[in-house]
Protein backbone atom coordinates (compact mmCIF):
# COMPACT_ATOMS: atom_id res chain seq x y z
CA MET A 1 -29.27 19.91 15.70
CA ASP A 2 -29.52 19.37 11.91
CA LEU A 3 -28.40 15.71 11.53
CA ASP A 4 -29.23 15.75 7.77
CA ARG A 5 -26.84 18.68 7.28
CA ILE A 6 -24.33 16.91 9.11
CA LYS A 7 -24.68 13.71 7.19
CA ARG A 8 -24.40 15.62 3.82
CA VAL A 9 -21.17 17.29 5.02
CA ALA A 10 -19.70 13.89 6.36
CA MET A 11 -20.72 12.23 2.90
CA ALA A 12 -19.04 15.16 1.07
CA ALA A 13 -15.92 15.08 3.28
CA ALA A 14 -15.54 11.20 2.83
CA GLY A 15 -15.90 11.80 -1.02
CA LYS A 16 -13.11 14.45 -0.89
CA GLY A 17 -10.93 12.20 1.11
CA GLY A 18 -11.72 9.16 -0.90
CA ALA A 19 -10.74 10.99 -4.22
CA GLU A 20 -7.32 11.78 -2.71
CA LEU A 21 -6.83 8.17 -1.93
CA THR A 22 -7.95 7.09 -5.35
CA ARG A 23 -5.57 9.64 -7.05
CA ARG A 24 -2.61 8.48 -4.95
CA PHE A 25 -3.18 4.75 -5.01
CA GLY A 26 0.05 2.96 -6.29
CA LYS A 27 1.92 6.17 -6.36
CA LEU A 28 3.06 6.71 -2.87
CA SER A 29 6.00 8.99 -2.32
CA ARG A 30 6.34 8.60 1.41
CA ILE A 31 5.62 5.85 3.90
CA SER A 32 6.73 6.13 7.45
CA THR A 33 5.87 4.57 10.74
CA LYS A 34 4.18 6.21 13.71
CA LYS A 35 4.48 4.00 16.78
CA GLY A 36 5.72 0.76 15.39
CA ILE A 37 6.58 -1.06 12.18
CA ALA A 38 2.99 -2.02 11.59
CA ASP A 39 1.64 1.46 12.31
CA LEU A 40 2.08 3.19 9.02
CA VAL A 41 1.41 6.61 7.66
CA THR A 42 1.59 7.72 4.10
CA ASP A 43 1.34 10.89 2.17
CA ALA A 44 -2.02 9.70 1.11
CA ASP A 45 -3.24 9.50 4.76
CA ILE A 46 -2.15 13.14 5.32
CA ALA A 47 -3.72 14.43 1.95
CA ALA A 48 -7.07 12.65 2.56
CA GLU A 49 -7.19 14.04 6.08
CA ALA A 50 -6.52 17.53 4.98
CA ALA A 51 -9.31 17.40 2.29
CA ILE A 52 -11.70 15.97 4.79
CA LEU A 53 -10.76 18.64 7.41
CA LYS A 54 -11.17 21.45 4.84
CA THR A 55 -14.78 20.24 4.05
CA ILE A 56 -15.83 19.90 7.59
CA ARG A 57 -14.27 23.21 8.86
CA SER A 58 -15.84 25.05 6.10
CA ALA A 59 -19.31 24.00 7.13
CA PHE A 60 -18.73 23.84 10.89
CA PRO A 61 -15.80 25.86 11.94
CA ASP A 62 -16.68 25.81 15.59
CA HIS A 63 -16.81 22.07 15.90
CA ALA A 64 -13.98 20.26 17.61
CA VAL A 65 -12.07 17.43 15.54
CA LEU A 66 -10.14 14.23 16.54
CA ALA A 67 -8.25 13.08 13.48
CA GLU A 68 -5.94 10.10 13.37
CA GLU A 69 -3.07 12.01 11.79
CA SER A 70 -3.19 15.46 13.23
CA GLY A 71 -4.82 14.60 16.68
CA ALA A 72 -7.30 16.87 18.51
CA ALA A 73 -8.04 20.40 17.22
CA GLY A 74 -10.48 23.10 17.88
CA LYS A 75 -11.87 24.37 21.05
CA GLU A 76 -13.45 21.89 23.37
CA THR A 77 -17.23 21.71 22.46
CA ALA A 78 -20.00 19.20 22.67
CA SER A 79 -19.83 18.67 18.91
CA ARG A 80 -16.86 16.61 17.65
CA TRP A 81 -15.87 15.00 14.44
CA ILE A 82 -13.84 11.69 14.50
CA ILE A 83 -11.81 10.99 11.43
CA ASP A 84 -9.76 8.12 10.14
CA PRO A 85 -8.85 9.32 6.70
CA LEU A 86 -7.38 5.99 5.58
CA ASP A 87 -8.54 2.97 7.54
CA GLY A 88 -6.52 0.18 6.16
CA THR A 89 -3.26 2.08 5.66
CA THR A 90 -1.21 -1.13 5.60
CA ASN A 91 -3.37 -2.77 2.87
CA TYR A 92 -3.20 0.65 0.86
CA ALA A 93 0.55 0.84 1.27
CA HIS A 94 0.80 -2.73 -0.08
CA GLY A 95 -1.44 -2.15 -3.17
CA LEU A 96 -4.36 -3.92 -1.66
CA ARG A 97 -7.71 -2.24 -2.38
CA ILE A 98 -9.17 -3.05 0.97
CA TYR A 99 -9.30 0.34 2.78
CA CYS A 100 -11.89 3.00 3.60
CA VAL A 101 -12.54 6.55 4.91
CA SER A 102 -14.12 6.62 8.21
CA ILE A 103 -15.91 9.71 9.69
CA ALA A 104 -18.05 10.07 12.53
CA PHE A 105 -19.95 12.90 14.33
CA ALA A 106 -20.62 12.81 18.04
CA SER A 107 -22.40 15.25 20.35
CA ALA A 108 -22.06 15.15 24.09
CA ASP A 109 -20.01 11.87 23.67
CA GLU A 110 -22.83 10.20 21.74
CA VAL A 111 -22.12 9.32 18.15
CA LEU A 112 -25.03 10.49 16.02
CA VAL A 113 -23.69 10.07 12.40
CA GLY A 114 -21.25 7.74 10.86
CA VAL A 115 -20.03 7.47 7.29
CA ILE A 116 -17.75 4.86 5.75
CA LEU A 117 -16.60 5.08 2.19
CA SER A 118 -14.90 2.37 0.39
CA PRO A 119 -13.24 4.12 -2.69
CA PRO A 120 -12.17 0.95 -4.56
CA LEU A 121 -15.65 -0.64 -4.21
CA GLU A 122 -17.47 2.62 -4.63
CA GLU A 123 -19.63 1.74 -1.64
CA LEU A 124 -20.86 4.20 0.90
CA PHE A 125 -22.41 3.28 4.35
CA ILE A 126 -24.23 5.79 6.37
CA ALA A 127 -25.68 5.72 9.85
CA VAL A 128 -27.79 8.43 11.56
CA LYS A 129 -29.16 8.02 15.07
CA GLY A 130 -33.04 8.01 15.15
């Protein structure tokens, strides 16, 4: 398994998602709730997730995905991407620049790569097992 390639794709996907969030910050056209009043979803969540998924699926079409907004997708495989396109939706929706993109890659239920991008701070955190 090429963890360096997985890391590069995760970084690129986070960058694409972060760009969507930055572009839409302060210009939300839709905010709704999922399970309760504090569980928000915005058009930015959905757009960022779409950009992330497009990047990952173009590189790894056979990998499964578990994404916050769209749920589980893809055939059941040992390789799975776990995505929160906008971690901190409530802050984002209220105009607070305290949010990030979170992406992890797991194989056989063990997380091997994690990428966290804070677009407002332009900070990227990366972890690779080993």
